[in-house]
Coordinates of C-alpha atoms in Angstrom, one line a residue:
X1 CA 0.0 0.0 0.0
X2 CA 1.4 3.6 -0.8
X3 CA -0.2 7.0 0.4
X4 CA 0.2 10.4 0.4
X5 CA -1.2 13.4 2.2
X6 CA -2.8 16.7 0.9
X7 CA -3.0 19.7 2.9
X8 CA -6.3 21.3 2.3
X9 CA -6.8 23.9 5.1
X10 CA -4.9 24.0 8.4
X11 CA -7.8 21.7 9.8
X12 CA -8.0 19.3 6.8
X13 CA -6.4 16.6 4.7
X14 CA -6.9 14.5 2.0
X15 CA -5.1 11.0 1.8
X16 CA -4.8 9.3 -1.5
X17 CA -4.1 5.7 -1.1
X18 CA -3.1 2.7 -3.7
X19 CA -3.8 -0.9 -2.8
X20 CA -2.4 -3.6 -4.7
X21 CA -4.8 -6.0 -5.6
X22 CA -2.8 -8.9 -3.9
X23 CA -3.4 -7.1 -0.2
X24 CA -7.0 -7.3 -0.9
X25 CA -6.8 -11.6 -0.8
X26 CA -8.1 -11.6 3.3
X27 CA -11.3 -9.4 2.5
X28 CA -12.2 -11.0 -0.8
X29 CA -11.8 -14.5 1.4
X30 CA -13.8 -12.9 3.7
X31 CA -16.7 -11.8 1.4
X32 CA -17.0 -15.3 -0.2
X33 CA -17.3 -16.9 2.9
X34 CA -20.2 -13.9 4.2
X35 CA -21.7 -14.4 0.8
X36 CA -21.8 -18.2 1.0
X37 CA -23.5 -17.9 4.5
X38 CA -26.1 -15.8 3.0
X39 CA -27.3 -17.6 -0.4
X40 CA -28.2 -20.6 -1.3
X41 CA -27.7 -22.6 -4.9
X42 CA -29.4 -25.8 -6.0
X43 CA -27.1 -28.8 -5.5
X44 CA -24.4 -27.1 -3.3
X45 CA -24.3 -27.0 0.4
X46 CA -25.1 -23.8 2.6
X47 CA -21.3 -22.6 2.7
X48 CA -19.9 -25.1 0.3
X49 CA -20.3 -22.8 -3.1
X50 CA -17.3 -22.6 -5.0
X51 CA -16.3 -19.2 -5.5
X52 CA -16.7 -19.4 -9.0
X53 CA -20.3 -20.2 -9.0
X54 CA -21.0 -17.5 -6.7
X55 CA -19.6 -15.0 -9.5
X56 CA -21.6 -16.4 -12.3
X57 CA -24.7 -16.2 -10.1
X58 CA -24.2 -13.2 -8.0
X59 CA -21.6 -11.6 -10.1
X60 CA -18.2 -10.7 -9.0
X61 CA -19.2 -7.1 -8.6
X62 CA -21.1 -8.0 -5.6
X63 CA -18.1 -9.8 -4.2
X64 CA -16.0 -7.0 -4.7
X65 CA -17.6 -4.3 -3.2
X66 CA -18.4 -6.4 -0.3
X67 CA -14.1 -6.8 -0.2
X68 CA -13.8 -3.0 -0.4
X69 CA -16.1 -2.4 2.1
X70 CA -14.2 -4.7 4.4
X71 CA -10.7 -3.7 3.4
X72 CA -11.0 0.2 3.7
X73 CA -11.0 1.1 7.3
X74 CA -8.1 -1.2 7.8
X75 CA -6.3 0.8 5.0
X76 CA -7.4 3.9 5.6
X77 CA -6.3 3.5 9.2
X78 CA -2.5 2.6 8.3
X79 CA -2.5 5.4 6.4
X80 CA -3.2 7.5 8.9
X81 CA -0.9 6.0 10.9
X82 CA 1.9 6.2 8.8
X83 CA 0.8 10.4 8.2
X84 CA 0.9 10.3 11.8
X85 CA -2.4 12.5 12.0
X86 CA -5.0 12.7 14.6
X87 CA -8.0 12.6 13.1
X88 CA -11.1 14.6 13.7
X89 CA -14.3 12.3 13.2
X90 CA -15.1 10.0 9.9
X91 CA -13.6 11.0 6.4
X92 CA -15.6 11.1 3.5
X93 CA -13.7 8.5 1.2
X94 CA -14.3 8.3 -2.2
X95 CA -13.2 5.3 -4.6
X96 CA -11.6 6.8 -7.7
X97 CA -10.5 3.3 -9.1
X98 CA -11.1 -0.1 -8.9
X99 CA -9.7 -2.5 -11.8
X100 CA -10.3 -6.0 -10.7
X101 CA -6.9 -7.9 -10.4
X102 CA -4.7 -5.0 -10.2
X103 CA -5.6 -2.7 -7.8
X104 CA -8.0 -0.3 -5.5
X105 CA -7.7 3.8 -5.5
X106 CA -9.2 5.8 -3.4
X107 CA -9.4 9.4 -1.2
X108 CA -10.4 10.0 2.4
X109 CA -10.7 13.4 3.9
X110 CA -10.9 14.0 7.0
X111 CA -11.1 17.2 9.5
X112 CA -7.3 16.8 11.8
X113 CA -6.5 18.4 14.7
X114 CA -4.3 21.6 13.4
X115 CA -0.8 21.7 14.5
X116 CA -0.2 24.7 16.9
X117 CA 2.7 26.3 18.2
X118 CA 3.0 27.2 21.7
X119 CA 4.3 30.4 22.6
X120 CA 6.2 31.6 25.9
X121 CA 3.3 32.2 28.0
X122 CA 5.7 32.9 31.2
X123 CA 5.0 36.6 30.9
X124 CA 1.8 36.4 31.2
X125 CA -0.1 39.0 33.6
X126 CA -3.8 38.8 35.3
X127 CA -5.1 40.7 38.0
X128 CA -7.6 39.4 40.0
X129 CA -10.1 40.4 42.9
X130 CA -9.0 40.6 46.5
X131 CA -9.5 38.4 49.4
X132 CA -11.5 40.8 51.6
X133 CA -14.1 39.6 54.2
X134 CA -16.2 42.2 56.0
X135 CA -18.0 42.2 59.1
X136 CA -21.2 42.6 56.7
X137 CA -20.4 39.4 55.0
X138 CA -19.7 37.6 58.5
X139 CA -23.1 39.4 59.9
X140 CA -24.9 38.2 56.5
X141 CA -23.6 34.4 57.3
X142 CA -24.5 34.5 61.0
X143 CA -27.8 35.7 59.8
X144 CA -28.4 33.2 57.1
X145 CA -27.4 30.4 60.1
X146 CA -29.7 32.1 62.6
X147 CA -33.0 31.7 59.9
X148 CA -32.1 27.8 59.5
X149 CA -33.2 27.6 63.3
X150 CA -35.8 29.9 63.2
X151 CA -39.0 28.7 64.8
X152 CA -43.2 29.0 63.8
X153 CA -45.8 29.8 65.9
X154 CA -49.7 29.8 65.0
X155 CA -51.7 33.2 64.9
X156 CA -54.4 34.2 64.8
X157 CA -53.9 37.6 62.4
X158 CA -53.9 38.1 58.8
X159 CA -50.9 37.1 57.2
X160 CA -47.8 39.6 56.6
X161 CA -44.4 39.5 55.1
X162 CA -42.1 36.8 56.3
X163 CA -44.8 34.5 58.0
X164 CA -45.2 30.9 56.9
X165 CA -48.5 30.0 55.9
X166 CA -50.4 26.8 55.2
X167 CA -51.9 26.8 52.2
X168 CA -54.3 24.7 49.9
X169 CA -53.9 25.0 45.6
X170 CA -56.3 24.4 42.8
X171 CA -55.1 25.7 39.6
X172 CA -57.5 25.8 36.4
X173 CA -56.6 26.0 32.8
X174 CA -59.9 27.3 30.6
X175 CA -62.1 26.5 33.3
X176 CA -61.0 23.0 33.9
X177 CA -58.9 21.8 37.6
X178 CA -55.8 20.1 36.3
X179 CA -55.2 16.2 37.1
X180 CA -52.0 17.4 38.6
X181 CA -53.1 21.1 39.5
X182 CA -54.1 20.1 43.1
X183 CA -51.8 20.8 46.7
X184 CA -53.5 20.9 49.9
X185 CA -51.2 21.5 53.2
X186 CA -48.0 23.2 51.2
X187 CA -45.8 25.5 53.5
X188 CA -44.6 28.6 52.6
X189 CA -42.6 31.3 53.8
X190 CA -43.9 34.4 52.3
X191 CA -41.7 36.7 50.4
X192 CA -39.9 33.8 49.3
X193 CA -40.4 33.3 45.8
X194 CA -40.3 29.8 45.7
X195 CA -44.0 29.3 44.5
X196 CA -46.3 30.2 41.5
X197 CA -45.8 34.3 40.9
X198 CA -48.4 36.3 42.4
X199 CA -48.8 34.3 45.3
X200 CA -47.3 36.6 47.9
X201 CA -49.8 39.5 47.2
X202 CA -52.5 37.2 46.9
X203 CA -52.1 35.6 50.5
X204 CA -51.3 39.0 52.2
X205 CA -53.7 39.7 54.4
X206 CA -55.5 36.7 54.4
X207 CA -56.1 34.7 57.6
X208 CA -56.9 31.2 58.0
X209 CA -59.9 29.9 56.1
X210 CA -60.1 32.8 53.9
X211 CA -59.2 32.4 50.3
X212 CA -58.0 34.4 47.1
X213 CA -57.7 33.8 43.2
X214 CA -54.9 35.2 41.3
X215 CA -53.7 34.1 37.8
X216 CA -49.8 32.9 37.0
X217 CA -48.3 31.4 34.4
X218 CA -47.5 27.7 35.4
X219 CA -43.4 27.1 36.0
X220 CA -43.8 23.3 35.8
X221 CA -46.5 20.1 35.8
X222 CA -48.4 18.8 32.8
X223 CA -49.5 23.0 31.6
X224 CA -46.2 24.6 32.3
X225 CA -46.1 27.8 30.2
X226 CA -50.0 28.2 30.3
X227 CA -51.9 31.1 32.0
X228 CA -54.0 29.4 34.6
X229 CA -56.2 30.5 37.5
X230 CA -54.8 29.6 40.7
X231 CA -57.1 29.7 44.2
X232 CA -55.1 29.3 47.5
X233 CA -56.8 29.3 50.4
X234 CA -55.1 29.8 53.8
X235 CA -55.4 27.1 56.5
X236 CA -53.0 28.5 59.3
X237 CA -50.7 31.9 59.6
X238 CA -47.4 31.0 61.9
X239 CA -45.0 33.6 62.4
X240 CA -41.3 33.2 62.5
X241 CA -39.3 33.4 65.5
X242 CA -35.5 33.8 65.1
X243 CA -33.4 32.9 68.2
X244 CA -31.4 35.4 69.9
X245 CA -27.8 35.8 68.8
X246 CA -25.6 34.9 71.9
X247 CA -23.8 31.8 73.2
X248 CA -26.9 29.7 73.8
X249 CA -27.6 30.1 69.9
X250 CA -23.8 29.0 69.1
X251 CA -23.8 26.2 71.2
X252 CA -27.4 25.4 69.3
X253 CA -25.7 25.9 65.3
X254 CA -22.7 24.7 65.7
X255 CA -19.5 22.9 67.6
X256 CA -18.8 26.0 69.3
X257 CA -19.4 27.4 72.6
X258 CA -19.3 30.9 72.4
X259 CA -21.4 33.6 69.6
X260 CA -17.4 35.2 69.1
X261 CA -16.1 31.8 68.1
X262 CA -18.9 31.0 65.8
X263 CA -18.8 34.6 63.9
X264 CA -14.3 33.5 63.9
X265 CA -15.4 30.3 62.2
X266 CA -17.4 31.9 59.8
X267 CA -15.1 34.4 59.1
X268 CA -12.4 32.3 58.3
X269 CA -14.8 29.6 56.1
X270 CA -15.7 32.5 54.2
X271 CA -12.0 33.7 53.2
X272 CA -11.5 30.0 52.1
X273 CA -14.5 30.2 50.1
X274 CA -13.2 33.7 48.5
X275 CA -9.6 32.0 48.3
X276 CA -11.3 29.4 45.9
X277 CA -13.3 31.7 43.9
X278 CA -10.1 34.0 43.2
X279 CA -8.0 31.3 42.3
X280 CA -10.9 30.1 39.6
X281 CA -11.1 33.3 38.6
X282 CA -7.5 33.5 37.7
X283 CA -6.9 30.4 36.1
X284 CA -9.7 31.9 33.6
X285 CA -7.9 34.9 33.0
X286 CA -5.1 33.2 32.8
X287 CA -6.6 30.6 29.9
X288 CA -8.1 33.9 28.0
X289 CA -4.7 35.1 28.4
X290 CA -3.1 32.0 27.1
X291 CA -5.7 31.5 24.0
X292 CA -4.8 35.1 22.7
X293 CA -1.1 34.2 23.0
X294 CA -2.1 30.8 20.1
X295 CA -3.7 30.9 16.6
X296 CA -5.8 27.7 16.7
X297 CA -8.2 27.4 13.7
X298 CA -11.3 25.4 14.5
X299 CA -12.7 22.8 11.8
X300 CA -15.9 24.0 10.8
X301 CA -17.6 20.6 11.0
X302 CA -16.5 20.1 14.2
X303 CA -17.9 23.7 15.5
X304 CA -21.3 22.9 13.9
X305 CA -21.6 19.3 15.9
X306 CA -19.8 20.9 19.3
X307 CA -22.9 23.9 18.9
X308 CA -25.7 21.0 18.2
X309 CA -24.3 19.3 20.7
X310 CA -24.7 22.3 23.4
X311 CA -28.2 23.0 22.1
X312 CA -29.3 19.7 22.6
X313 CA -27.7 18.8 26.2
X314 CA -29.8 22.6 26.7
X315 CA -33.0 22.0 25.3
X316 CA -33.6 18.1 25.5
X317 CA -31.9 17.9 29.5
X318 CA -31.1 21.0 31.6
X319 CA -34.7 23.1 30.5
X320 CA -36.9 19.6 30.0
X321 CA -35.9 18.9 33.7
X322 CA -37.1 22.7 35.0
X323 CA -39.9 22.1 32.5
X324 CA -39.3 25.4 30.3
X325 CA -39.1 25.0 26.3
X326 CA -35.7 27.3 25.2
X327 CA -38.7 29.9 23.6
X328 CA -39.6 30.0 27.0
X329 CA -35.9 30.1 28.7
X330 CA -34.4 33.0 26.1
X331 CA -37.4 34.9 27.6
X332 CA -37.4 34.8 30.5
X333 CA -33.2 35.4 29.8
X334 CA -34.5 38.2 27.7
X335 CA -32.2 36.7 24.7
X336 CA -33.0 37.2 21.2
X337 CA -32.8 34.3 19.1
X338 CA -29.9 35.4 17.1
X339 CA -28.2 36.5 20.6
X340 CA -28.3 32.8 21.7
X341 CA -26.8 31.6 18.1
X342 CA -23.8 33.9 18.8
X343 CA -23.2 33.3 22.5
X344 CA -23.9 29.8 21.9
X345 CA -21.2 29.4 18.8
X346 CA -18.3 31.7 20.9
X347 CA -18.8 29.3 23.7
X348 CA -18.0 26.3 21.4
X349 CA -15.4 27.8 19.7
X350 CA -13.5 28.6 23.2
X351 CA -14.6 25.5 24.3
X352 CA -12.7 23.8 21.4
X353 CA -9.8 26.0 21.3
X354 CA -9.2 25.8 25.0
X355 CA -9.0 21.8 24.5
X356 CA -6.4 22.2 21.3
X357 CA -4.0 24.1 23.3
X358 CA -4.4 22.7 26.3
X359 CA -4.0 19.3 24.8
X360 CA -0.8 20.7 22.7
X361 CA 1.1 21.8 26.3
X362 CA 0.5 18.1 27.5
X363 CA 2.6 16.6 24.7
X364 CA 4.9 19.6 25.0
X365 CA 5.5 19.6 29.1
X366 CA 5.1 15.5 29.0
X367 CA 2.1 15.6 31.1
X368 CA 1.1 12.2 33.1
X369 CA -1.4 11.1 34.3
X370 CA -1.3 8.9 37.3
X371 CA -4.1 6.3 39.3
X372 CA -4.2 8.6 42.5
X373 CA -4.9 11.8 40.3
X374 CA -7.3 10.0 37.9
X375 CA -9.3 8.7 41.2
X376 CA -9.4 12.2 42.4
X377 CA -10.9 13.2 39.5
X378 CA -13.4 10.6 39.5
X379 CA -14.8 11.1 43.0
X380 CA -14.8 15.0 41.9
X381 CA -17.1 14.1 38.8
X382 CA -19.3 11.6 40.7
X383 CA -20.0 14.4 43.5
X384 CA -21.0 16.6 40.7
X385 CA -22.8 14.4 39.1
X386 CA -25.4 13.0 42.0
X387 CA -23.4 9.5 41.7
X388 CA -21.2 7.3 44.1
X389 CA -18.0 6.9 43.0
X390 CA -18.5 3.1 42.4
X391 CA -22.0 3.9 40.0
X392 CA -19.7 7.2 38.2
X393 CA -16.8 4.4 37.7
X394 CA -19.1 2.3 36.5
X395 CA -21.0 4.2 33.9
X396 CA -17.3 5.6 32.8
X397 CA -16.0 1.8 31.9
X398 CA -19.2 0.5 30.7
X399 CA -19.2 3.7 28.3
X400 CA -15.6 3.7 27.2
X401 CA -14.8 7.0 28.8
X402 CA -12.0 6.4 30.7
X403 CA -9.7 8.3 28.2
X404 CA -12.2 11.1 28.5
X405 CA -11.7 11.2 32.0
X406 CA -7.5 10.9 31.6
X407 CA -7.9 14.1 29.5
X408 CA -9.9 16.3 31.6
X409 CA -6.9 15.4 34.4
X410 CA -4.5 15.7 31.8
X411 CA -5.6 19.4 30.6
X412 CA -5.8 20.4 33.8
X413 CA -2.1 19.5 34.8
X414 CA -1.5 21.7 32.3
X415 CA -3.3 24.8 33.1
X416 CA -1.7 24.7 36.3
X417 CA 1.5 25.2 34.9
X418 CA 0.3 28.3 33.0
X419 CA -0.8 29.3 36.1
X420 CA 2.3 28.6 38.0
X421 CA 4.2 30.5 35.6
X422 CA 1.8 33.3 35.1
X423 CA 2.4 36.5 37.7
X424 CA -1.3 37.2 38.9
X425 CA -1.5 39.7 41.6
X426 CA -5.1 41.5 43.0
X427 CA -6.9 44.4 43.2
X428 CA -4.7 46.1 45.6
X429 CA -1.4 45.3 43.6
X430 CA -0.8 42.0 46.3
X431 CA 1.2 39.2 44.7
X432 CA -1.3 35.8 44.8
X433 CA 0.3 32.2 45.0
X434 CA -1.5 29.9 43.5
X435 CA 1.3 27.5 43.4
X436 CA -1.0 24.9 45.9
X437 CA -4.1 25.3 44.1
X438 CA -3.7 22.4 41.5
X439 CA -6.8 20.8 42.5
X440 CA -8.6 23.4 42.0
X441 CA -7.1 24.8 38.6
X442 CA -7.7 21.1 37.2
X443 CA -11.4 21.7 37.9
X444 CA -11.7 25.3 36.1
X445 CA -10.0 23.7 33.0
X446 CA -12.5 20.8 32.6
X447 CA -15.2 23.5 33.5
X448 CA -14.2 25.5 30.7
X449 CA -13.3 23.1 28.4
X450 CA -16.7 21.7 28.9
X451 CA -18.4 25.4 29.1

């Protein structure tokens, strides 16, 4: 077999390859034997045809293209090989000769990853936001502890802002109660926002056993998106008792015994929770940095199945599962369609782009990935995912993802060394280490390349 390789954009090839006739003997074996399982011929034996018969009856056309079909991935894939070329999805192959006996022509092209050079990226610069926790933020943390153990009491008043009522709901779409439009005995804490819209104002001032229609577009159920007429009626107004703030409440919330030691904890939980969001923040900046620094041209076929792809995970799972159609979600986003087309299209060309280059510096620092790192990763995805590590490992082998999974840790080694060698400093000119933060710039570089 001989081949040789076209350059036909940075992104694509064509392969021309020549088989002799002779290296075609195993698949035209192979196709008399399929052929001979298939047919049958007066006075032979299922899979006892001579070959010769089989041509005179079927003609040798048949025979052959069944060969070809059988020989050309194992070609095409030693010629690829021997171009050394990483291919991007199928080729489109095209047969330009076939003369029985002396040999089989043909083309393949095929999208490739583009070769890319990798500049010095150790001057890169970022600047990021500062570590700063306020007594606001600690009194907003308290505060948000202190209404987890807040406490009801029945009244007997009309109901105001803040108090949790019980509350019974028929909802009606053109005059009829739908099957699943029905809630008696639902809490809610008004104010909240975590019900139908319009509820709030229509339970205000309402007391228990009084009722109230008001109409609100359905969030969810079997008439999600339709107008309907909703009727609540109040069965019991409680109003919410927060705790006092002082020792007894610490010892109440948490491990600690004094209301100082508590507001200390949160304080210092909350710079580790700012610690991780700057550090994310600057291994972004430091990617957009890093993408500016390297032309990478994206295949175009590849683009158009990454943006189908994004649409459909959209459409088909995230909004069927909050029961919104993507009309309904670029509304309430107030997105144009053509706005979503753009945003959607720069998000898949970053996302591919980010994986090019990020792939590139693993061959060029000799990147490994070990078992401990790769099992890190794992229990990471599984926790995302709402999966124990044993079902996420599972799934992952059964789908043949594993070298999915090798990547996304593999990209992410990477990233940290832009990072490492990037100077990032904050808001008030501070110098930020981020030199111990690999675990965490591993997980903003699957985020992104996945985003």
């Amino acid at each position: 077999m001989k081949s040789a390789v076209e350059t036909l954009n940075p992104t694509r090839v064509r392969l021309t390859v020549e088989v002799p006739f002779e290296e075609l003997k195993d698949s035209l074996d192979a196709a008399y034997k399929k052929i001979n399982q298939q047919v049958t011929v007066k006075g032979f034996r299922k899979g006892k045809i001579p070959a010769r018969v089989i041509d005179q009856r079927f003609g040798r056309g048949a025979v052959l293209e069944e060969a070809v079909n059988d020989a050309l991935p194992k070609f095409y894939t030693e010629a690829v090989n021997e171009a050394e070329l990483s291919p991007l999805g199928q080729p489109d192959v095209d047969i330009t000769e076939l003369k029985d006996g002396e040999t089989l022509n043909f083309t393949a092209e095929v999208d490739v990853r583009p070769a890319l050079e990798i500049p010095d990226y150790s001057g890169i610069e970022v600047e990021v936001d500062a570590v700063e926790v306020t007594d606001e933020d600690v009194e907003k943390s308290v505060e948000q502890l202190r209404e987890r153990f807040a406490s009801t009491s029945p009244v007997e008043r009309a109901a105001e802002d803040g108090d949790v009522v019980t509350i019974d709901l028929e909802a009606k779409v053109d005059g009829e109660v739908l099957e699943d439009g029905i809630a008696n005995g639902v809490s809610y804490t008004i104010g909240s926002g975590e019900l139908l819209d319009g509820v709030d104002e229509a339970v205000k001032g309402l007391s228990a056993g009084e009722e109230a229609t008001f109409t609100s577009e359905l969030k969810g159920g079997s008439a999600a998106g339709k107008e309907a007429e909703v009727t609540v009626k109040v069965t019991e107004v409680a109003k919410r008792e927060l705790p006092e703030l002082d020792d007894e409440f610490a010892q109440l919330a948490s491990e600690f015994d004094t209301l100082d030691e508590l507001k200390a904890d949160s304080r210092k939980r909350l710079a580790n929770m700012k610690q991780f969001d700057q550090a994310t923040q600057a291994q972004e900046r430091v990617l957009e940095k890093l993408l500016e620094l390297v032309e990478v041209p994206v295949p175009e076929k590849l683009l158009e199945d990454e943006i189908n792809t994004r649409k459909h995970n959209l459409e088909h799972h995230q909004l069927a599962q909050m029961g919104l159609t993507l009309d309904k979600y670029l509304e309430i986003q107030g997105k144009s369609a053509e706005e979503f087309e753009t945003e959607t299209r720069e998000a898949a060309v970053k996302g591919i782009k980010t994986q090019f280059v990020l792939d590139e510096l693993v061959k060029k620092e000799n990147l490994n990935v070990n078992q401990e790192e790769l099992t890190e990763h794992l229990m990471r995805r599984a926790a995302s995912s709402g999966m124990s590590p044993d079902q996420f490992a599972q799934a992952v082998v059964e789908g043949g993802q594993v070298p999915l999974l090798v990547g996304e840790v593999a990209r992410g080694k990477a990233l940290a060394v832009v990072v490492e060698a990037a100077s990032v400093k904050d808001t008030n000119g501070e110098t930020v280490d981020l030199s111990d933060e690999d675990e965490e710039t591993e997980a903003a570089a699957e985020e992104t390349t996945e985003g």
